[in-house]
mmCIF file of C-alpha atoms in Angstrom:
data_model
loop_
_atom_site.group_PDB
_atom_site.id
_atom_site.type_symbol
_atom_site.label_atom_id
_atom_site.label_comp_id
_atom_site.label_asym_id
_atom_site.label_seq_id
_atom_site.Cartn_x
_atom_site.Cartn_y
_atom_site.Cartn_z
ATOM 1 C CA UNK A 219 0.000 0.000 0.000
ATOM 2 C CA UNK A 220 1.526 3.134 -0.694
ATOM 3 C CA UNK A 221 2.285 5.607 2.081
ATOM 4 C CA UNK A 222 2.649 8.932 0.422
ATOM 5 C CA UNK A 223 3.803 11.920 2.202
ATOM 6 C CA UNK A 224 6.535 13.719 -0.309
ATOM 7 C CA UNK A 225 6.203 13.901 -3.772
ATOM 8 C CA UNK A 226 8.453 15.785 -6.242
ATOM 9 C CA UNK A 227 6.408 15.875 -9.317
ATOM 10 C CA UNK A 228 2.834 15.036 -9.823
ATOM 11 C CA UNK A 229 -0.306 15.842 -11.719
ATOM 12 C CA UNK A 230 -2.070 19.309 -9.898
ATOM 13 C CA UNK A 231 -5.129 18.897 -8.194
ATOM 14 C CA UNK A 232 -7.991 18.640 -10.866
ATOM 15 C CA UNK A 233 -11.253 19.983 -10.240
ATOM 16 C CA UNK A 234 -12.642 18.649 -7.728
ATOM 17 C CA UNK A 235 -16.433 17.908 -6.231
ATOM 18 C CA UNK A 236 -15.057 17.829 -2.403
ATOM 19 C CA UNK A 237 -16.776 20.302 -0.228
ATOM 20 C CA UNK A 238 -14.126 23.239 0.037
ATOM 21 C CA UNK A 239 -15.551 25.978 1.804
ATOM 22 C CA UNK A 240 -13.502 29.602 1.223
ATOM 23 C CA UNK A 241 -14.086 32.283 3.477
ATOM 24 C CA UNK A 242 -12.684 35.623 4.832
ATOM 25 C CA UNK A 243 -9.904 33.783 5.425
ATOM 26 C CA UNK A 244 -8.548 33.050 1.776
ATOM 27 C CA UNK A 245 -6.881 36.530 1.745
ATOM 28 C CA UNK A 246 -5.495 36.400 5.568
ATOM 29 C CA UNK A 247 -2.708 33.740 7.080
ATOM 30 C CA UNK A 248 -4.334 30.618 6.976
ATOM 31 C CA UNK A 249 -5.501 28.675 9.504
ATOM 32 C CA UNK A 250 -4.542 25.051 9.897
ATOM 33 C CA UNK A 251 -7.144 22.829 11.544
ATOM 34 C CA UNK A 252 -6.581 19.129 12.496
ATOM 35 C CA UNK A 253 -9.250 17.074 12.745
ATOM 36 C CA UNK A 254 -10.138 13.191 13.530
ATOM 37 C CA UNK A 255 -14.081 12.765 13.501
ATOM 38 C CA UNK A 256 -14.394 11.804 9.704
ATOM 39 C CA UNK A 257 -17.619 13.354 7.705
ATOM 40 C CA UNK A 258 -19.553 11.928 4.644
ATOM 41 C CA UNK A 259 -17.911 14.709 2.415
ATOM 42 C CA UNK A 260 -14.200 13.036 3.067
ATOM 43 C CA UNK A 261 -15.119 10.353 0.898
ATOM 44 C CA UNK A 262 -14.635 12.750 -2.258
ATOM 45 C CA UNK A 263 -11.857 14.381 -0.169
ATOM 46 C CA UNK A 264 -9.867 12.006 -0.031
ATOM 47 C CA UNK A 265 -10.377 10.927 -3.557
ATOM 48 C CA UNK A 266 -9.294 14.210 -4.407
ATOM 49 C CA UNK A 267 -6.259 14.631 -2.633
ATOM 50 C CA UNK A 268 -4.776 10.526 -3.571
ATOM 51 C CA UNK A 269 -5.461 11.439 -7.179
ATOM 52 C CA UNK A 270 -4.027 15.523 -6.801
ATOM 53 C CA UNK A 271 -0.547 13.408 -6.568
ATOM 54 C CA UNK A 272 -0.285 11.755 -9.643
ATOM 55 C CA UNK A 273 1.285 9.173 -7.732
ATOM 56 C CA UNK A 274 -1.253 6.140 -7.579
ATOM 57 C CA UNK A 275 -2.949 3.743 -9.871
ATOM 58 C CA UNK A 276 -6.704 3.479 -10.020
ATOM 59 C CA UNK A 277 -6.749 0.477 -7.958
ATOM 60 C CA UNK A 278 -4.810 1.825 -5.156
ATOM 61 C CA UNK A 279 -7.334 5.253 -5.026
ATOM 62 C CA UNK A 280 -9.860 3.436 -4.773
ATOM 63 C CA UNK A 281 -8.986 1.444 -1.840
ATOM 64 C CA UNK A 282 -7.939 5.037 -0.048
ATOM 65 C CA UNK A 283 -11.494 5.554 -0.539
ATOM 66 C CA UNK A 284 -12.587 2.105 0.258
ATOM 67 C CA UNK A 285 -11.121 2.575 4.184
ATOM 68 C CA UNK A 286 -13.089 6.067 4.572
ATOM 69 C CA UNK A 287 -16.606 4.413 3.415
ATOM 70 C CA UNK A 288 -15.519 1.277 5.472
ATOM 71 C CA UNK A 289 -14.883 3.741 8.828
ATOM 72 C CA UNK A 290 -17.834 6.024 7.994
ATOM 73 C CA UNK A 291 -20.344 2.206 7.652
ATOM 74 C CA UNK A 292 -18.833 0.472 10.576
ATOM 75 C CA UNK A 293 -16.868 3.425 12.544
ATOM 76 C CA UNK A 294 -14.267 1.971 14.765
ATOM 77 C CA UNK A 295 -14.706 -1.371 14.248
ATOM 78 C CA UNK A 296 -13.742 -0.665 11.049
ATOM 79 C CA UNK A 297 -10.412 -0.476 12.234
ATOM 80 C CA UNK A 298 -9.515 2.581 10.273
ATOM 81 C CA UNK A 299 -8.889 5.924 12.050
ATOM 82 C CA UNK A 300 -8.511 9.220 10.566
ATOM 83 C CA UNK A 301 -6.797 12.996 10.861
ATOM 84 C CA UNK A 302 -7.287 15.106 8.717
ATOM 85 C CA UNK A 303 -5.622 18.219 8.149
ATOM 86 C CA UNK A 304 -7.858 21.548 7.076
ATOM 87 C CA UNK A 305 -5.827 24.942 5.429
ATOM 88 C CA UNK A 306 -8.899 27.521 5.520
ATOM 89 C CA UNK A 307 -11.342 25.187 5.735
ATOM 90 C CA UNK A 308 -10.218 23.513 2.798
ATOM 91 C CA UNK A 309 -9.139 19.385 3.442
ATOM 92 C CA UNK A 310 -5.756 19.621 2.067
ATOM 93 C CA UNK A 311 -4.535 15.902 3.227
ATOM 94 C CA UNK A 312 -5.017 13.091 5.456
ATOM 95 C CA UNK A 313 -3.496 10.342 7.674
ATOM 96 C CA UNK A 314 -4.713 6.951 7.987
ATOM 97 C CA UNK A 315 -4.174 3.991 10.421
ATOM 98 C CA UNK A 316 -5.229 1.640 13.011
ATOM 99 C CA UNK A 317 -4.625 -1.510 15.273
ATOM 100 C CA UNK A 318 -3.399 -4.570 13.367
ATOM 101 C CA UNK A 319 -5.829 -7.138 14.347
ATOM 102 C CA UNK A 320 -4.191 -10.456 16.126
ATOM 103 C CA UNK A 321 -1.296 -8.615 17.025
ATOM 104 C CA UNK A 322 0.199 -7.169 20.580
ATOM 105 C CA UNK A 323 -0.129 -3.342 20.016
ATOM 106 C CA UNK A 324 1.214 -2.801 16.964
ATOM 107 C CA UNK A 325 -0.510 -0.378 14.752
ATOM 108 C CA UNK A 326 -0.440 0.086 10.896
ATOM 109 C CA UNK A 327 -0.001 3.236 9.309
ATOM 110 C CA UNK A 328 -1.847 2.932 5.851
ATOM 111 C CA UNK A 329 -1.851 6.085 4.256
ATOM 112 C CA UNK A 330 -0.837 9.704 4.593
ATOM 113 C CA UNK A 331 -0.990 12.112 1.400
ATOM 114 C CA UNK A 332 -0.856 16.078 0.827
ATOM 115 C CA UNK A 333 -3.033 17.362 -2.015
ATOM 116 C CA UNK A 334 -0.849 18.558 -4.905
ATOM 117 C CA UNK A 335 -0.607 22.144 -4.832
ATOM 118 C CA UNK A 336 -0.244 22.190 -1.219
ATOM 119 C CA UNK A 337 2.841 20.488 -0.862
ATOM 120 C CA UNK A 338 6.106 22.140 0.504
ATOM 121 C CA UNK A 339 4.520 23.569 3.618
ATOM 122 C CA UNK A 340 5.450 20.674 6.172
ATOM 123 C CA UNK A 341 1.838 19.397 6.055
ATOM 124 C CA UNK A 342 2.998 16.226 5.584
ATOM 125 C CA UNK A 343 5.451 16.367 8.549
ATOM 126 C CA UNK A 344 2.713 17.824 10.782
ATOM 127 C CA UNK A 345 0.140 14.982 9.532
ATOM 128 C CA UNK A 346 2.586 12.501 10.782
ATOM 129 C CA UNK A 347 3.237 14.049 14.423
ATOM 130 C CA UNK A 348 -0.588 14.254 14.653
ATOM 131 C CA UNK A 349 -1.279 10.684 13.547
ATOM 132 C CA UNK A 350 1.715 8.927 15.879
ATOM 133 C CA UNK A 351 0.863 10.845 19.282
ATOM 134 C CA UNK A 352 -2.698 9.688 18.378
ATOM 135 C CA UNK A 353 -1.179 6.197 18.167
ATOM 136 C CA UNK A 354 0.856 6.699 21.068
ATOM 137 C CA UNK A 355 -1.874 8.068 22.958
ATOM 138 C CA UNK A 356 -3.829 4.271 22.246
ATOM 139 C CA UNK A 357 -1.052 2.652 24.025
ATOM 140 C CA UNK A 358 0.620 1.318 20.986
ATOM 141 C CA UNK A 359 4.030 -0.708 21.227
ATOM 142 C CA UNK A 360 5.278 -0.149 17.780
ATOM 143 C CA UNK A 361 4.231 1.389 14.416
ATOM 144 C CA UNK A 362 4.396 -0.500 11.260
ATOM 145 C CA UNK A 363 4.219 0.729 7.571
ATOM 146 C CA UNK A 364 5.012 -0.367 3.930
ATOM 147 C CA UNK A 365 6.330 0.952 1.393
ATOM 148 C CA UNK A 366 7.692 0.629 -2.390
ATOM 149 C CA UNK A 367 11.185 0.261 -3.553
ATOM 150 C CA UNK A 368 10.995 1.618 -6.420
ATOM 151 C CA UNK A 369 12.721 4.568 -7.791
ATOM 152 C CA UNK A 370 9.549 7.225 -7.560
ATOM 153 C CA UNK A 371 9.359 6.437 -3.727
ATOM 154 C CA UNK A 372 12.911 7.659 -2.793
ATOM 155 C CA UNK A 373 11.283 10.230 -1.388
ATOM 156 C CA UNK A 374 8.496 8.848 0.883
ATOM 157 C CA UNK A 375 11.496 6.725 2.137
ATOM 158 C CA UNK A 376 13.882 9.857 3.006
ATOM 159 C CA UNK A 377 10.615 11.121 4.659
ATOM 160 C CA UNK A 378 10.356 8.448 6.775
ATOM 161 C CA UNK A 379 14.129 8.000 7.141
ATOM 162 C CA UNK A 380 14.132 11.848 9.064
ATOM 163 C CA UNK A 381 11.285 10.771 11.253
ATOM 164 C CA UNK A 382 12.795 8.356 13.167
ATOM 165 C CA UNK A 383 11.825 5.204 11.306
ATOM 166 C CA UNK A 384 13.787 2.169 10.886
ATOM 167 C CA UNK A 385 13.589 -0.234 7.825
ATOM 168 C CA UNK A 386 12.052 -3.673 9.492
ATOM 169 C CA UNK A 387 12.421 -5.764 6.300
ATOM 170 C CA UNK A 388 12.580 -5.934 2.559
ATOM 171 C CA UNK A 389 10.105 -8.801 0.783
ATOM 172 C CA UNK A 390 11.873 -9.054 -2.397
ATOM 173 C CA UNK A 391 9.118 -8.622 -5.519
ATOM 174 C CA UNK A 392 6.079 -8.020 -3.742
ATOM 175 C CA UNK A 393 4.707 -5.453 -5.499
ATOM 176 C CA UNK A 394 6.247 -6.686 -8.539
ATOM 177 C CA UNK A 395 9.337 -8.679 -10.031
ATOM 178 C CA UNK A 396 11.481 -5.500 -10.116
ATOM 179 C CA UNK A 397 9.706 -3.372 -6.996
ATOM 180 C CA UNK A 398 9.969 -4.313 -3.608
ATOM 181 C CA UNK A 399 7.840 -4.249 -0.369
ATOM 182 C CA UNK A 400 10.007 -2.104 2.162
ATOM 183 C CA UNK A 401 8.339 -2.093 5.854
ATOM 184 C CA UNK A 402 9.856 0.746 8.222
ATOM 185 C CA UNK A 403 8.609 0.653 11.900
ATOM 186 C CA UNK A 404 9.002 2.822 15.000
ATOM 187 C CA UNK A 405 9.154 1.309 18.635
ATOM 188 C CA UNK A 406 6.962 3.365 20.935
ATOM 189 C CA UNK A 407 8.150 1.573 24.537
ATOM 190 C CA UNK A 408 11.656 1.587 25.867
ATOM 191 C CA UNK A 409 12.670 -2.474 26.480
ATOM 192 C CA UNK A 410 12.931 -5.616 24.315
ATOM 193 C CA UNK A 411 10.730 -5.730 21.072
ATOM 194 C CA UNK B 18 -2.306 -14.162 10.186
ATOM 195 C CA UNK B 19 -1.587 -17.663 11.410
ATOM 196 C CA UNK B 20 -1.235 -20.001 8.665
ATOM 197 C CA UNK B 21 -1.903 -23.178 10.088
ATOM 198 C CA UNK B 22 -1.666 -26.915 8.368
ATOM 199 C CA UNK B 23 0.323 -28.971 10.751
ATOM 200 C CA UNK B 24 -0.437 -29.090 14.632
ATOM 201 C CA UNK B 25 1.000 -31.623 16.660
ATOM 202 C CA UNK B 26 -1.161 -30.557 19.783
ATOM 203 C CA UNK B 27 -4.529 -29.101 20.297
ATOM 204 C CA UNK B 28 -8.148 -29.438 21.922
ATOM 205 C CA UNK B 29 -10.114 -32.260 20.073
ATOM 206 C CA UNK B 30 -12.455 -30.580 17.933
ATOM 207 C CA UNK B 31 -15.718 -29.547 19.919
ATOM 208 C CA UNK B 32 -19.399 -30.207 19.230
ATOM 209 C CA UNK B 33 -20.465 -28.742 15.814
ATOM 210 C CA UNK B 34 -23.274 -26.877 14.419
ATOM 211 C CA UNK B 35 -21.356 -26.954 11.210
ATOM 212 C CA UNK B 36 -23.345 -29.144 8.927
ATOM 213 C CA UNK B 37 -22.214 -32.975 8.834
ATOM 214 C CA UNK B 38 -23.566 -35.243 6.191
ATOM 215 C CA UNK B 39 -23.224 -38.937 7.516
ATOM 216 C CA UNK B 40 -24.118 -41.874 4.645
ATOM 217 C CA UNK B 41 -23.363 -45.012 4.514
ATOM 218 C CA UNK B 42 -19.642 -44.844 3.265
ATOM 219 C CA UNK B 43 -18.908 -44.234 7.030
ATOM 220 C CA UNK B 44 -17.509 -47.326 7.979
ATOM 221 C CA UNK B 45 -16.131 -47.747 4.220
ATOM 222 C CA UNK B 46 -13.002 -46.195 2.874
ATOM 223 C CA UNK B 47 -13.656 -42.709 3.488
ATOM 224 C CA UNK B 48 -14.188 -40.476 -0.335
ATOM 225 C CA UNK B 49 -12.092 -37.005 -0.463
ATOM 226 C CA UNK B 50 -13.992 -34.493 -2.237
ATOM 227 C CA UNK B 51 -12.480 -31.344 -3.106
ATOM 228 C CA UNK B 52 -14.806 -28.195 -3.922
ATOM 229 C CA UNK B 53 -13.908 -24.576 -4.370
ATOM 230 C CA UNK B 54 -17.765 -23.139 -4.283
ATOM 231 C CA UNK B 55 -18.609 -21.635 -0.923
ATOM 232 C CA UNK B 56 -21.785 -21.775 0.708
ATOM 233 C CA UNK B 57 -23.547 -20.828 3.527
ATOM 234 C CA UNK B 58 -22.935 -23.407 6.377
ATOM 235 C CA UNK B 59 -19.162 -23.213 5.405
ATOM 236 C CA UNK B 60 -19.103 -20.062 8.119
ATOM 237 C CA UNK B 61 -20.196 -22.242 10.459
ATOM 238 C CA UNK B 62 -17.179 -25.187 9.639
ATOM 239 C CA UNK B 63 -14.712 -22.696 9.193
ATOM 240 C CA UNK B 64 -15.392 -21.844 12.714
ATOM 241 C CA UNK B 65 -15.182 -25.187 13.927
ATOM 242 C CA UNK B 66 -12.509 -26.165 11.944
ATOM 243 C CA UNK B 67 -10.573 -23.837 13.170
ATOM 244 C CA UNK B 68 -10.834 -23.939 16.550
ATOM 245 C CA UNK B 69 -10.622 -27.504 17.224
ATOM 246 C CA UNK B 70 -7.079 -27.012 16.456
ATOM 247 C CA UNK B 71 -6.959 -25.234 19.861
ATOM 248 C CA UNK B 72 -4.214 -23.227 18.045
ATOM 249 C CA UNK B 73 -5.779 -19.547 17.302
ATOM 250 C CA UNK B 74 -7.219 -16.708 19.928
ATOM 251 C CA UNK B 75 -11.063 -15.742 19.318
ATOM 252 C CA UNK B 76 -9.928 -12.780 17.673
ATOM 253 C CA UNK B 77 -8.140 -14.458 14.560
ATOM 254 C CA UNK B 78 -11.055 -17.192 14.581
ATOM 255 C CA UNK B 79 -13.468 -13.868 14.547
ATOM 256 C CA UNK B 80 -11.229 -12.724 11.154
ATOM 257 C CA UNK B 81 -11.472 -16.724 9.670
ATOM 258 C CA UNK B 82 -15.061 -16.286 9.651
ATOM 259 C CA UNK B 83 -15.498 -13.221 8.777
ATOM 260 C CA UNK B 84 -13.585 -14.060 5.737
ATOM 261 C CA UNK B 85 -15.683 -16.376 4.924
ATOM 262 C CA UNK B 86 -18.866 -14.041 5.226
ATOM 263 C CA UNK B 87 -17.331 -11.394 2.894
ATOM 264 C CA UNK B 88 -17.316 -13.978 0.336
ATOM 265 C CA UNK B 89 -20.357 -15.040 0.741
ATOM 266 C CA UNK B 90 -21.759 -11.221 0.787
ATOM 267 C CA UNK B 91 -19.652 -9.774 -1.885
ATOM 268 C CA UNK B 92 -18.796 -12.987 -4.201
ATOM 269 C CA UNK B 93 -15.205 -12.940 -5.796
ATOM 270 C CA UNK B 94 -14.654 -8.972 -5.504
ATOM 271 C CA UNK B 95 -14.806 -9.987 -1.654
ATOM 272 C CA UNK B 96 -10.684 -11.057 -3.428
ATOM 273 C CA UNK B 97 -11.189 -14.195 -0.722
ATOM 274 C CA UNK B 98 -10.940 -17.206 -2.707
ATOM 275 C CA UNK B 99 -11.410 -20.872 -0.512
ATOM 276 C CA UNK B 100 -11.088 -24.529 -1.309
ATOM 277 C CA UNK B 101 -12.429 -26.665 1.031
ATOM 278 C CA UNK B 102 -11.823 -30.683 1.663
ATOM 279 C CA UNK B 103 -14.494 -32.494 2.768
ATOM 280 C CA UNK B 104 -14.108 -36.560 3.765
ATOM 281 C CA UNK B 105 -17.191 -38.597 3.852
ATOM 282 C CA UNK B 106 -19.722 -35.576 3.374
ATOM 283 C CA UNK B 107 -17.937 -33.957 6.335
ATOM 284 C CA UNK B 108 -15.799 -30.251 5.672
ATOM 285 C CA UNK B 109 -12.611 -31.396 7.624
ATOM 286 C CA UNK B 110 -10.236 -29.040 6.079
ATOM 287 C CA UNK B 111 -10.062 -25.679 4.265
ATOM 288 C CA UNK B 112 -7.783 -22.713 2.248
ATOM 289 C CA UNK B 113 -8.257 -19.203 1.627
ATOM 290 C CA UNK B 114 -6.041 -17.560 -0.820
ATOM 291 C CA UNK B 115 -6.660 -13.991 -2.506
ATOM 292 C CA UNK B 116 -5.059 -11.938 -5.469
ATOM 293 C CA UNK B 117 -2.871 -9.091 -3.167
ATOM 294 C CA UNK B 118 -4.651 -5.711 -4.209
ATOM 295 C CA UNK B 119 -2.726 -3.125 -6.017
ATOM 296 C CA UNK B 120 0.402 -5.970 -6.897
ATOM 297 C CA UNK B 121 1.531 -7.466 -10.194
ATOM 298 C CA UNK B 122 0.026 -11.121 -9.962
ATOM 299 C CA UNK B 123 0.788 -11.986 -6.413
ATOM 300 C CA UNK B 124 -1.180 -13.763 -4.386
ATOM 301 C CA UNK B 125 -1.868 -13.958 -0.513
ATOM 302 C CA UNK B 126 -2.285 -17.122 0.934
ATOM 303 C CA UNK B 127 -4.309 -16.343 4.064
ATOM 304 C CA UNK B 128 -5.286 -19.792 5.973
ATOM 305 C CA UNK B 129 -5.108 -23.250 6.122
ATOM 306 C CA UNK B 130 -6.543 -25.571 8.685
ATOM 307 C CA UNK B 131 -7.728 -29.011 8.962
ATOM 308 C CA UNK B 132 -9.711 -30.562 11.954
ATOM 309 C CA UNK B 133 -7.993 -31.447 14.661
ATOM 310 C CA UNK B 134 -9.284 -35.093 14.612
ATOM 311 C CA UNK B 135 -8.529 -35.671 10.648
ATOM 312 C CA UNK B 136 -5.118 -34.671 11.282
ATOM 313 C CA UNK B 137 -2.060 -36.460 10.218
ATOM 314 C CA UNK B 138 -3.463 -38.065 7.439
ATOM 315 C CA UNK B 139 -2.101 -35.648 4.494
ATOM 316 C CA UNK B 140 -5.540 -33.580 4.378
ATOM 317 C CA UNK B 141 -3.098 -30.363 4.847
ATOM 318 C CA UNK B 142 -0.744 -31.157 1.834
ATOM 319 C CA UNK B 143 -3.536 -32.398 -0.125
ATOM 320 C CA UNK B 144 -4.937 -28.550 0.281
ATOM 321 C CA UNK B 145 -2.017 -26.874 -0.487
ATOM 322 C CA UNK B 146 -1.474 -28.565 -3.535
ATOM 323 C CA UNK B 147 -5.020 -27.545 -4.284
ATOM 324 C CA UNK B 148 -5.023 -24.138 -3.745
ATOM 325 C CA UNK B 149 -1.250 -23.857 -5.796
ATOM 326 C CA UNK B 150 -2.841 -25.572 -8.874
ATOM 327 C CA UNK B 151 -5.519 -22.551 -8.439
ATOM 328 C CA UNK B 152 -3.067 -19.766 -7.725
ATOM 329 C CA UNK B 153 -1.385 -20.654 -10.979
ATOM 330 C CA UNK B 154 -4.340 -21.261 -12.926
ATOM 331 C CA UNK B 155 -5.122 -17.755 -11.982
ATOM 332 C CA UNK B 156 -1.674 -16.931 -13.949
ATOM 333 C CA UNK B 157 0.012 -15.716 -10.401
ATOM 334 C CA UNK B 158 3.471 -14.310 -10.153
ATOM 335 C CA UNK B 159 4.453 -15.793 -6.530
ATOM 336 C CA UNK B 160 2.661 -16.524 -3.536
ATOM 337 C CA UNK B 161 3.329 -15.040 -0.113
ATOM 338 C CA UNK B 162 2.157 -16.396 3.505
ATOM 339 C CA UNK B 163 2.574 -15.060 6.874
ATOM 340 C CA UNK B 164 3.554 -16.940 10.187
ATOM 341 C CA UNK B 165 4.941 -16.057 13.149
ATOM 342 C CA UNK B 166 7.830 -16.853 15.085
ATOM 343 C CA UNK B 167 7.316 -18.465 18.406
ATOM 344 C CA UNK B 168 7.542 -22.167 18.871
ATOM 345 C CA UNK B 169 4.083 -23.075 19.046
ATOM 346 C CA UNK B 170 4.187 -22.503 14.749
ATOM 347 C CA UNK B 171 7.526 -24.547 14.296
ATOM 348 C CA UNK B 172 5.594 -27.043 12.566
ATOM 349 C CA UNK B 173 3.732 -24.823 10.363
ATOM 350 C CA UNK B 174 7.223 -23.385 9.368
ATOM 351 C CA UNK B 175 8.683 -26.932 8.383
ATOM 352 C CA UNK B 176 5.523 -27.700 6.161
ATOM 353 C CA UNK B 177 6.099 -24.889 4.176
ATOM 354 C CA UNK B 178 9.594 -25.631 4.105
ATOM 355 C CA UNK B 179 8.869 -29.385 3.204
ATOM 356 C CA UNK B 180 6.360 -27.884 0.159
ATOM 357 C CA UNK B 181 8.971 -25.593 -1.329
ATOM 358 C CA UNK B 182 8.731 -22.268 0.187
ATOM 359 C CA UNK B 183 11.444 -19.901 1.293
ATOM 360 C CA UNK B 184 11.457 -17.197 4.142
ATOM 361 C CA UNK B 185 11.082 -13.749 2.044
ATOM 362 C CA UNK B 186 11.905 -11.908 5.239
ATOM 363 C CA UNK B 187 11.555 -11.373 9.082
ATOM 364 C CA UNK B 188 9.713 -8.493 10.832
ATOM 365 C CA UNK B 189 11.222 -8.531 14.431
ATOM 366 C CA UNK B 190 8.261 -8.289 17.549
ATOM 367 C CA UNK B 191 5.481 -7.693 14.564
ATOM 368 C CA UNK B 192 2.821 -9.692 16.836
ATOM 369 C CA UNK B 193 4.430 -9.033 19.812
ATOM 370 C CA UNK B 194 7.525 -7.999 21.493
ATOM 371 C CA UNK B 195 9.203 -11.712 21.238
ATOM 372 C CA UNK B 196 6.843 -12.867 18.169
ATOM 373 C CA UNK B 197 8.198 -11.807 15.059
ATOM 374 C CA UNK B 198 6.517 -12.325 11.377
ATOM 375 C CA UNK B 199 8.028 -14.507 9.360
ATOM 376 C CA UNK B 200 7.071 -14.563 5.749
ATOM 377 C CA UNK B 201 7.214 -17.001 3.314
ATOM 378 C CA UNK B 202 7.024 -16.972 -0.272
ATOM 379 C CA UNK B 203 6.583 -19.594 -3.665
ATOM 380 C CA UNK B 204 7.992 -17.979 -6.930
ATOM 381 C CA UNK B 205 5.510 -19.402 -9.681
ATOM 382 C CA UNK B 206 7.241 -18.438 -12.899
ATOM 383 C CA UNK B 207 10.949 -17.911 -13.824
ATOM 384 C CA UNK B 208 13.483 -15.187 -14.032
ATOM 385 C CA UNK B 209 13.719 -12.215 -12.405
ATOM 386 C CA UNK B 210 11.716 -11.571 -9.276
#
């Protein structure tokens, strides 16, 4: 699954039928809001902002969307948590994880993304601090996430490099015969494990 | 996920509400029928097979059923795909496999099991060959499994070994602090990757 906080080049965002509401505001500093309670409209957010980046096939957008219908059906038991980060009242990109079931405390990051033209700002960055003290906050022992090895993900792995994760392990063609799975963790509690 | 074909100790298997079609081959030499359809009761042996094997906690016996009922629900775009053994009428054994989303032709191969009583007498290798003739059928790439670590899945770990698969990688304390993943992997088609 990708994990997508940095991208270098991408499409811009295209127009877009996710509520963006402009106010007095648009003219001023903006205002960054983070939020975790997820809303019907995020659906088409979130659409919006995984396909601003150029970065991900058809299949894998859809599934983004897939985990906000699944959380806004089911809501926690879904298993899928949200934060989302607001410029102006204006979604501008997301974070997405939860517990990994049958497992000791470990948590999955799934997805993080900054829409397109809003890149460059430390969004991404700030996304990420949100999302782990969220995690920590849960009592979590230890954050996993995967990513690709190819080329076009150098980035998302320097990301992650500068925040304190750790490569776990490499599974050799996963995604495909020349791109690998690369799964980075982070170890919440001091001790063994 | 455990991945479960070989136990060498568990509870017997307990009373059943999973159908069980007795006929008069009982005391004959038992008939092996292998079917890939999945029905309705098959919730019901799933959760019986599994936990006569006294091997997995409620919570990954919730996620083998509810596998099950996704299929059942949402039909092959649930991408859970079973084949199930049955002996005498009976379902003593089953597989679920599944096309890995948003990957070039590689497969997940998410659980095995056969009833605790019916064990030892190759119903877990007959399976596995099963579901492989499938997964290539289905023009796969390579097949991955997860396991885990601690002793208890030894066993598990030196079928897969005996059937041809290698360890793709290690994720230290994934399930918990001293119970790392261990993941396994069957290249279907030469060359590269």
């Amino acid at each position: 699954m990708g994990i997508l906080p940095v991208i270098r080049h991408g499409r811009d965002a295209r127009a877009t039928d996710c509520a963006v509401h402009r106010g007095p505001t648009d003219r001023m500093k903006p205002t960054i809001h983070i939020r975790d309670q997820v809303i019907p409209t995020d659906a088409a957010c979130v659409r919006d902002i995984v396909t601003s980046t150029g970065f991900f096939t058809q299949a894998e957008i859809d599934i983004a969307v897939e985990l906000v219908e699944a959380r806004l059906a089911h809501g926690l038991a879904s298993g899928y948590e949200f934060v989302f980060v607001e410029l102006s009242g204006e979604v501008v990109g997301y974070a997405c994880y939860g517990p990994t079931p049958c497992t000791d405390r470990s948590y999955d990051f799934y997805w993080l993304a900054v829409r397109q033209v809003h890149r460059g700002r430390g969004l991404g960055g700030l996304l990420l601090k949100e999302t782990e003290q969220r995690i920590r906050t849960a009592g979590a022992r230890v954050i996993f996430l995967d990513t690709a090895s190819r080329p076009q993900y150098a980035p998302t792995r320097a990301f992650y490099d500068r925040h304190g994760y750790t490569q776990a392990a490499v599974v050799r063609a996963f995604y495909a015969a020349d791109d690998d799975k690369v799964i980075y963790t982070k170890k919440l509690v001091p001790g063994p494990g």
